Amino acid sequence: MTDVEYIRAFRADNQAVITRFYNEYRSVFVRDIGKFYHILNTELMAEIYQETVIRVWRNIATDKLTEQNLTTSLAGYLFSVGKYVAQEKFREANREPLTDNEETGLRAAAPLWEEETEQEKAVRKAVYAMGEPCAPLLLHFYWDKMSWEAIAQQLHYKDAESAKTQKYKCMQKLKGYFSHANVI
Amino acid sequence: MELEQDIELAIRERGLREMLVREEARVRQAVHRRTVRRWALGGSGTLAVAAILVLAVILVPTIKTMHQYSTQYVASIETEAFRGGDEMSMKLCEAMVKMKRGQWVEAERIADTLLEQTADSEDEEDIDIRQSAEWIKALCLMHNGKIFSARKLLKRIAAGDSYYSPLAEELLR
């Protein structure tokens, strides 16, 4: 697949293609980034790789990375972001602040990278903490792109309307959480 | 509106993360099965490839015939590691059990079936099965006295990039 095809598939949350991309670059990423940073721990490397792929996906999903502004290969971009993620993991582990030069170097290594807003961080935290019944419902709708009929059947709702009503309640609950927290 | 977009993005990201975690687990399990399969067929779960090569180098000069080599090699195979595996792993196990019982013709037949089933596949698991089945077939050919066919197959294995290539190279020398 070409880089353009991958970017379009990422934007559309094409799970089969994203999985293919993940497997295509996994072993060389783990080997090269692992060698570069002397990381022998395979679980840590897997964590770094997953986080890297997620960040690449996020940049595509938010149009920070597009077919037009990709200046290297997508694999090259993946590795740039991977180095940034690996550095972040070290920074978290060592709990030392970066110097200005290190910060500049990291940003150069991960083009098109912007820090998340406080709202984005808070939203992620709330969404990851979600349980039943909201998590499976919202995941089926937004990530799996299932129809309401399919969602109702999968999650044993009376009908599609009942599922839609529950979705509305879940979204209101999430929005209400942020209103109370005065995040927005 | 912005909050709703952030929520949607976070939900999709969660879906992606959960999918990648599952995929990573699946990949690791496949790698583990391949490793277990290779160590079992390699004769010992604790021998490194280098140790197996050393063993092969020591064994080959002292074994008078390919027949003797294949008999002694099969004696060291562990079949326990294959219990509970998928269908093709179980077939590999069956072939090895047949060899251990001296049923070399039946073992070769099973290896041929596995080779047919995985012939054109590019799936990593299938490639791994195919390489193991080729090695079993080579052992069977050696044991059954089909020396020229055995040598031809060993040359193919040696020329490939499989776990058994170094073993085949040593045997050919």
Short mmCIF file of C-alpha atoms in Angstrom, two decimals:
data_model
loop_
_atom_site.label_atom_id
_atom_site.label_comp_id
_atom_site.label_asym_id
_atom_site.label_seq_id
_atom_site.Cartn_x
_atom_site.Cartn_y
_atom_site.Cartn_z
CA MET A 1 0.00 0.00 0.00
CA THR A 2 1.16 3.55 -0.65
CA ASP A 3 1.58 6.18 2.05
CA VAL A 4 -1.41 8.08 0.67
CA GLU A 5 -3.55 4.95 0.91
CA TYR A 6 -2.40 4.37 4.48
CA ILE A 7 -3.20 7.96 5.48
CA ARG A 8 -6.68 7.71 4.01
CA ALA A 9 -7.25 4.38 5.75
CA PHE A 10 -6.08 5.80 9.08
CA ARG A 11 -8.43 8.76 8.69
CA ALA A 12 -11.33 6.39 8.03
CA ASP A 13 -10.38 4.16 11.02
CA ASN A 14 -9.96 1.21 8.67
CA GLN A 15 -9.10 -1.40 11.29
CA ALA A 16 -7.81 -4.05 8.87
CA VAL A 17 -5.40 -1.60 7.22
CA ILE A 18 -4.22 -0.10 10.51
CA THR A 19 -3.53 -3.63 11.76
CA ARG A 20 -1.62 -4.36 8.57
CA PHE A 21 0.45 -1.19 9.05
CA TYR A 22 1.11 -2.13 12.68
CA ASN A 23 2.40 -5.57 11.71
CA GLU A 24 4.36 -4.32 8.73
CA TYR A 25 6.61 -2.02 10.74
CA ARG A 26 6.53 -3.70 14.13
CA SER A 27 9.66 -5.83 14.03
CA VAL A 28 11.91 -3.26 12.34
CA PHE A 29 10.66 -0.50 14.70
CA VAL A 30 11.26 -2.62 17.80
CA ARG A 31 14.69 -3.61 16.51
CA ASP A 32 15.87 -0.17 15.38
CA ILE A 33 14.43 2.03 18.12
CA GLY A 34 15.36 -0.62 20.69
CA LYS A 35 18.94 -0.64 19.41
CA PHE A 36 19.11 3.16 19.24
CA TYR A 37 17.99 3.60 22.85
CA HIS A 38 19.45 0.33 24.18
CA ILE A 39 16.03 -0.88 25.27
CA LEU A 40 16.01 -4.63 25.83
CA ASN A 41 12.65 -4.79 27.57
CA THR A 42 10.24 -6.13 24.92
CA GLU A 43 7.15 -5.02 26.80
CA LEU A 44 8.41 -1.46 27.01
CA MET A 45 9.25 -1.51 23.30
CA ALA A 46 5.75 -2.78 22.50
CA GLU A 47 4.30 0.03 24.62
CA ILE A 48 6.42 2.61 22.81
CA TYR A 49 5.42 1.23 19.43
CA GLN A 50 1.71 1.22 20.25
CA GLU A 51 1.88 4.77 21.57
CA THR A 52 3.74 5.82 18.43
CA VAL A 53 1.17 4.33 16.08
CA ILE A 54 -1.61 5.96 18.11
CA ARG A 55 0.06 9.36 17.85
CA VAL A 56 0.54 8.99 14.11
CA TRP A 57 -3.15 8.06 13.86
CA ARG A 58 -4.14 11.05 15.98
CA ASN A 59 -2.16 13.46 13.83
CA ILE A 60 -3.89 12.08 10.76
CA ALA A 61 -7.32 12.12 12.42
CA THR A 62 -6.90 15.78 13.40
CA ASP A 63 -5.51 16.73 9.96
CA LYS A 64 -2.14 17.72 11.40
CA LEU A 65 -0.66 15.14 9.05
CA THR A 66 -2.19 14.96 5.59
CA GLU A 67 -1.30 13.53 2.22
CA GLN A 68 -0.21 17.02 1.20
CA ASN A 69 2.07 17.97 4.10
CA LEU A 70 3.84 14.62 4.54
CA THR A 71 7.41 15.53 3.61
CA THR A 72 9.08 12.19 4.35
CA SER A 73 7.79 8.66 3.95
CA LEU A 74 5.13 7.58 6.42
CA ALA A 75 7.61 5.04 7.79
CA GLY A 76 10.14 7.83 8.33
CA TYR A 77 7.49 9.86 10.12
CA LEU A 78 6.60 6.86 12.26
CA PHE A 79 10.23 6.48 13.32
CA SER A 80 10.57 10.21 14.08
CA VAL A 81 7.55 10.08 16.34
CA GLY A 82 8.85 6.84 17.84
CA LYS A 83 12.08 8.50 18.92
CA TYR A 84 10.06 11.28 20.54
CA VAL A 85 7.86 8.78 22.39
CA ALA A 86 10.90 6.79 23.56
CA GLN A 87 12.51 9.99 24.87
CA GLU A 88 9.29 10.84 26.70
CA LYS A 89 9.27 7.43 28.36
CA PHE A 90 12.84 7.98 29.58
CA ARG A 91 11.92 11.43 30.79
CA GLU A 92 8.96 10.03 32.75
CA ALA A 93 11.15 7.33 34.24
CA ASN A 94 13.95 9.69 35.22
CA ARG A 95 11.62 12.53 36.17
CA GLU A 96 14.18 15.09 34.98
CA PRO A 97 13.06 18.15 33.07
CA LEU A 98 14.44 18.51 29.55
CA THR A 99 16.90 21.24 28.72
CA ASP A 100 15.91 23.77 26.03
CA ASN A 101 18.18 22.08 23.50
CA GLU A 102 16.71 18.66 24.22
CA GLU A 103 13.19 20.05 23.89
CA THR A 104 14.09 21.61 20.51
CA GLY A 105 15.71 18.38 19.39
CA LEU A 106 12.62 16.38 20.27
CA ARG A 107 10.34 18.71 18.36
CA ALA A 108 12.63 18.50 15.33
CA ALA A 109 12.45 14.72 15.61
CA ALA A 110 8.65 14.70 15.59
CA PRO A 111 7.43 17.13 12.98
CA LEU A 112 3.84 18.35 13.09
CA TRP A 113 3.72 17.60 16.78
CA GLU A 114 1.73 19.80 19.14
CA GLU A 115 1.14 19.42 22.83
CA GLU A 116 -2.36 18.47 23.82
CA THR A 117 -4.62 21.00 25.49
CA GLU A 118 -5.72 20.49 29.06
CA GLN A 119 -9.21 19.77 27.80
CA GLU A 120 -7.95 17.05 25.46
CA LYS A 121 -6.01 15.42 28.29
CA ALA A 122 -9.01 15.59 30.64
CA VAL A 123 -11.37 14.22 28.00
CA ARG A 124 -9.07 11.29 27.31
CA LYS A 125 -8.85 10.49 31.01
CA ALA A 126 -12.66 10.53 31.36
CA VAL A 127 -13.23 8.43 28.23
CA TYR A 128 -10.66 5.82 29.26
CA ALA A 129 -12.32 5.57 32.67
CA MET A 130 -15.75 4.89 31.14
CA GLY A 131 -17.31 1.55 31.84
CA GLU A 132 -20.63 -0.11 31.06
CA PRO A 133 -22.98 0.75 29.45
CA CYS A 134 -21.34 3.74 27.77
CA ALA A 135 -17.93 2.35 26.75
CA PRO A 136 -19.07 -0.51 24.49
CA LEU A 137 -21.89 1.57 23.02
CA LEU A 138 -19.74 4.56 22.13
CA LEU A 139 -16.89 2.36 20.89
CA HIS A 140 -19.22 0.43 18.58
CA PHE A 141 -20.61 3.68 17.23
CA TYR A 142 -17.52 5.84 16.85
CA TRP A 143 -14.73 3.27 16.39
CA ASP A 144 -16.42 0.21 14.85
CA LYS A 145 -18.81 2.44 12.82
CA MET A 146 -21.63 -0.03 13.41
CA SER A 147 -25.20 0.77 12.47
CA TRP A 148 -27.69 1.39 15.26
CA GLU A 149 -29.49 -1.82 14.41
CA ALA A 150 -26.26 -3.81 14.71
CA ILE A 151 -25.36 -2.04 17.97
CA ALA A 152 -28.79 -2.74 19.44
CA GLN A 153 -28.48 -6.42 18.54
CA GLN A 154 -24.90 -6.75 19.78
CA LEU A 155 -25.58 -5.04 23.12
CA HIS A 156 -29.08 -6.46 23.61
CA TYR A 157 -31.02 -3.21 23.45
CA LYS A 158 -34.74 -3.38 22.71
CA ASP A 159 -34.24 -1.59 19.39
CA ALA A 160 -32.07 0.96 17.60
CA GLU A 161 -33.92 3.87 19.21
CA SER A 162 -33.17 2.58 22.70
CA ALA A 163 -29.50 2.35 21.81
CA LYS A 164 -29.52 5.89 20.41
CA THR A 165 -31.18 7.16 23.57
CA GLN A 166 -28.50 5.53 25.71
CA LYS A 167 -25.81 7.09 23.53
CA TYR A 168 -27.37 10.52 24.07
CA LYS A 169 -27.38 9.94 27.83
CA CYS A 170 -23.75 8.83 27.78
CA MET A 171 -22.65 11.90 25.83
CA GLN A 172 -24.63 14.20 28.13
CA LYS A 173 -23.00 12.54 31.13
CA LEU A 174 -19.54 13.11 29.68
CA LYS A 175 -20.28 16.74 28.78
CA GLY A 176 -21.84 17.29 32.20
CA TYR A 177 -18.67 15.96 33.85
CA PHE A 178 -16.63 18.65 32.13
CA SER A 179 -19.10 21.42 32.93
CA HIS A 180 -18.90 20.54 36.64
CA ALA A 181 -15.12 20.33 36.48
CA ASN A 182 -15.06 23.74 34.77
CA VAL A 183 -12.58 22.38 32.24
CA ILE A 184 -14.34 24.19 29.40
CA MET B 1 -18.92 21.48 19.53
CA GLU B 2 -15.19 21.35 20.21
CA LEU B 3 -15.80 19.29 23.35
CA GLU B 4 -17.92 16.84 21.40
CA GLN B 5 -15.15 16.49 18.82
CA ASP B 6 -12.60 15.89 21.56
CA ILE B 7 -14.87 13.24 23.07
CA GLU B 8 -15.31 11.52 19.72
CA LEU B 9 -11.56 11.57 19.08
CA ALA B 10 -10.83 10.15 22.54
CA ILE B 11 -13.36 7.34 22.04
CA ARG B 12 -11.86 6.43 18.67
CA GLU B 13 -8.40 6.53 20.20
CA ARG B 14 -9.51 4.19 22.96
CA GLY B 15 -10.87 1.80 20.32
CA LEU B 16 -7.57 1.97 18.46
CA ARG B 17 -5.52 1.39 21.61
CA GLU B 18 -7.61 -1.63 22.63
CA MET B 19 -7.28 -3.05 19.11
CA LEU B 20 -3.48 -2.62 19.11
CA VAL B 21 -3.15 -4.22 22.54
CA ARG B 22 -5.10 -7.25 21.28
CA GLU B 23 -3.01 -7.39 18.12
CA GLU B 24 0.22 -7.22 20.12
CA ALA B 25 -0.98 -10.10 22.29
CA ARG B 26 -1.84 -12.11 19.17
CA VAL B 27 1.58 -11.43 17.60
CA ARG B 28 3.41 -12.41 20.78
CA GLN B 29 1.42 -15.62 21.06
CA ALA B 30 2.27 -16.49 17.45
CA VAL B 31 5.98 -15.75 18.08
CA HIS B 32 5.86 -17.87 21.24
CA ARG B 33 4.21 -20.78 19.39
CA ARG B 34 6.86 -20.58 16.66
CA THR B 35 9.66 -20.51 19.23
CA VAL B 36 8.20 -23.46 21.16
CA ARG B 37 7.68 -25.38 17.94
CA ARG B 38 11.27 -24.76 16.86
CA TRP B 39 12.77 -25.72 20.19
CA ALA B 40 10.67 -28.88 20.36
CA LEU B 41 11.66 -29.95 16.87
CA GLY B 42 15.22 -28.84 17.53
CA GLY B 43 15.52 -31.58 20.13
CA SER B 44 15.69 -29.63 23.38
CA GLY B 45 13.91 -26.70 24.90
CA THR B 46 17.11 -25.47 26.46
CA LEU B 47 19.65 -25.75 23.67
CA ALA B 48 20.57 -22.59 21.79
CA VAL B 49 21.01 -22.75 18.01
CA ALA B 50 24.79 -22.62 18.50
CA ALA B 51 24.61 -25.61 20.82
CA ILE B 52 22.52 -27.49 18.27
CA LEU B 53 25.10 -26.72 15.58
CA VAL B 54 27.89 -27.95 17.86
CA LEU B 55 25.86 -31.09 18.51
CA ALA B 56 25.35 -31.55 14.77
CA VAL B 57 29.08 -31.08 14.10
CA ILE B 58 29.94 -33.63 16.78
CA LEU B 59 27.22 -36.03 15.68
CA VAL B 60 27.80 -35.98 11.92
CA PRO B 61 31.35 -37.36 11.81
CA THR B 62 30.47 -40.13 14.24
CA ILE B 63 27.25 -41.21 12.60
CA LYS B 64 27.90 -43.67 9.83
CA THR B 65 24.70 -43.22 7.90
CA MET B 66 21.87 -40.72 7.45
CA HIS B 67 19.67 -43.49 8.84
CA GLN B 68 21.50 -43.44 12.15
CA TYR B 69 21.45 -39.65 12.27
CA SER B 70 17.70 -39.44 11.75
CA THR B 71 17.04 -42.11 14.40
CA GLN B 72 19.17 -40.40 17.02
CA TYR B 73 17.79 -36.96 16.14
CA VAL B 74 14.19 -38.07 16.50
CA ALA B 75 14.94 -39.66 19.87
CA SER B 76 15.67 -36.21 21.27
CA ILE B 77 12.51 -34.50 19.99
CA GLU B 78 9.99 -33.26 22.56
CA THR B 79 6.39 -33.68 21.54
CA GLU B 80 4.85 -32.33 24.76
CA ALA B 81 5.33 -28.73 23.65
CA PHE B 82 2.83 -29.20 20.84
CA ARG B 83 -0.06 -30.36 23.00
CA GLY B 84 -3.06 -28.05 22.73
CA GLY B 85 -1.79 -26.23 19.67
CA ASP B 86 -3.72 -25.49 16.48
CA GLU B 87 -4.63 -28.16 13.91
CA MET B 88 -1.43 -27.98 11.90
CA SER B 89 0.78 -27.98 15.01
CA MET B 90 -1.06 -31.10 16.14
CA LYS B 91 -0.35 -32.69 12.74
CA LEU B 92 3.35 -31.87 13.17
CA CYS B 93 3.16 -33.49 16.60
CA GLU B 94 1.49 -36.54 15.08
CA ALA B 95 4.29 -36.83 12.50
CA MET B 96 6.91 -36.67 15.24
CA VAL B 97 5.13 -39.27 17.35
CA LYS B 98 5.01 -41.56 14.29
CA MET B 99 8.75 -41.09 13.76
CA LYS B 100 9.45 -41.89 17.42
CA ARG B 101 7.42 -45.08 17.04
CA GLY B 102 9.35 -46.06 13.93
CA GLN B 103 6.41 -45.32 11.59
CA TRP B 104 8.54 -43.29 9.17
CA VAL B 105 6.41 -43.86 6.06
CA GLU B 106 3.29 -42.54 7.80
CA ALA B 107 5.28 -39.60 9.19
CA GLU B 108 6.49 -38.72 5.68
CA ARG B 109 2.89 -38.88 4.43
CA ILE B 110 1.79 -36.39 7.11
CA ALA B 111 4.69 -34.09 6.23
CA ASP B 112 3.62 -34.24 2.55
CA THR B 113 0.06 -33.29 3.53
CA LEU B 114 1.30 -30.31 5.51
CA LEU B 115 3.53 -29.25 2.63
CA GLU B 116 0.56 -29.38 0.25
CA GLN B 117 -1.63 -27.40 2.64
CA THR B 118 0.94 -24.63 3.10
CA ALA B 119 2.43 -24.70 -0.42
CA ASP B 120 1.62 -21.20 -1.69
CA SER B 121 0.82 -19.47 1.56
CA GLU B 122 2.69 -16.32 2.59
CA ASP B 123 1.22 -16.36 6.08
CA GLU B 124 4.02 -16.42 8.68
CA GLU B 125 2.46 -19.27 10.62
CA ASP B 126 2.05 -21.34 7.45
CA ILE B 127 5.64 -20.64 6.40
CA ASP B 128 6.81 -21.83 9.80
CA ILE B 129 4.74 -25.03 9.51
CA ARG B 130 6.07 -25.60 5.99
CA GLN B 131 9.68 -25.28 7.15
CA SER B 132 9.10 -27.73 10.01
CA ALA B 133 7.32 -30.16 7.66
CA GLU B 134 10.25 -29.98 5.19
CA TRP B 135 12.67 -30.85 7.96
CA ILE B 136 10.51 -33.79 9.07
CA LYS B 137 10.32 -34.98 5.46
CA ALA B 138 14.10 -34.73 5.16
CA LEU B 139 14.52 -36.86 8.30
CA CYS B 140 12.05 -39.41 6.91
CA LEU B 141 13.81 -39.56 3.54
CA MET B 142 17.16 -40.09 5.27
CA HIS B 143 15.74 -42.83 7.46
CA ASN B 144 13.95 -44.57 4.59
CA GLY B 145 17.17 -44.72 2.57
CA LYS B 146 16.08 -42.22 -0.10
CA ILE B 147 19.47 -40.58 -0.02
CA PHE B 148 19.36 -38.64 -3.28
CA SER B 149 15.90 -37.19 -2.50
CA ALA B 150 17.10 -36.41 1.01
CA ARG B 151 20.17 -34.58 -0.27
CA LYS B 152 18.04 -32.61 -2.76
CA LEU B 153 15.66 -31.52 0.01
CA LEU B 154 18.52 -30.74 2.41
CA LYS B 155 20.06 -28.50 -0.27
CA ARG B 156 16.75 -26.64 -0.59
CA ILE B 157 16.47 -26.26 3.19
CA ALA B 158 20.10 -25.10 3.44
CA ALA B 159 19.55 -22.51 0.69
CA GLY B 160 16.48 -21.12 2.47
CA ASP B 161 16.38 -18.83 5.46
CA SER B 162 14.82 -21.14 7.99
CA TYR B 163 15.70 -22.26 11.45
CA TYR B 164 16.79 -25.63 9.96
CA SER B 165 19.10 -24.18 7.30
CA PRO B 166 22.28 -24.41 9.44
CA LEU B 167 21.41 -28.02 10.39
CA ALA B 168 20.89 -28.95 6.76
CA GLU B 169 24.19 -27.26 5.80
CA GLU B 170 26.09 -29.25 8.40
CA LEU B 171 24.52 -32.51 7.24
CA LEU B 172 25.42 -31.81 3.62
CA ARG B 173 29.04 -31.15 4.60
#
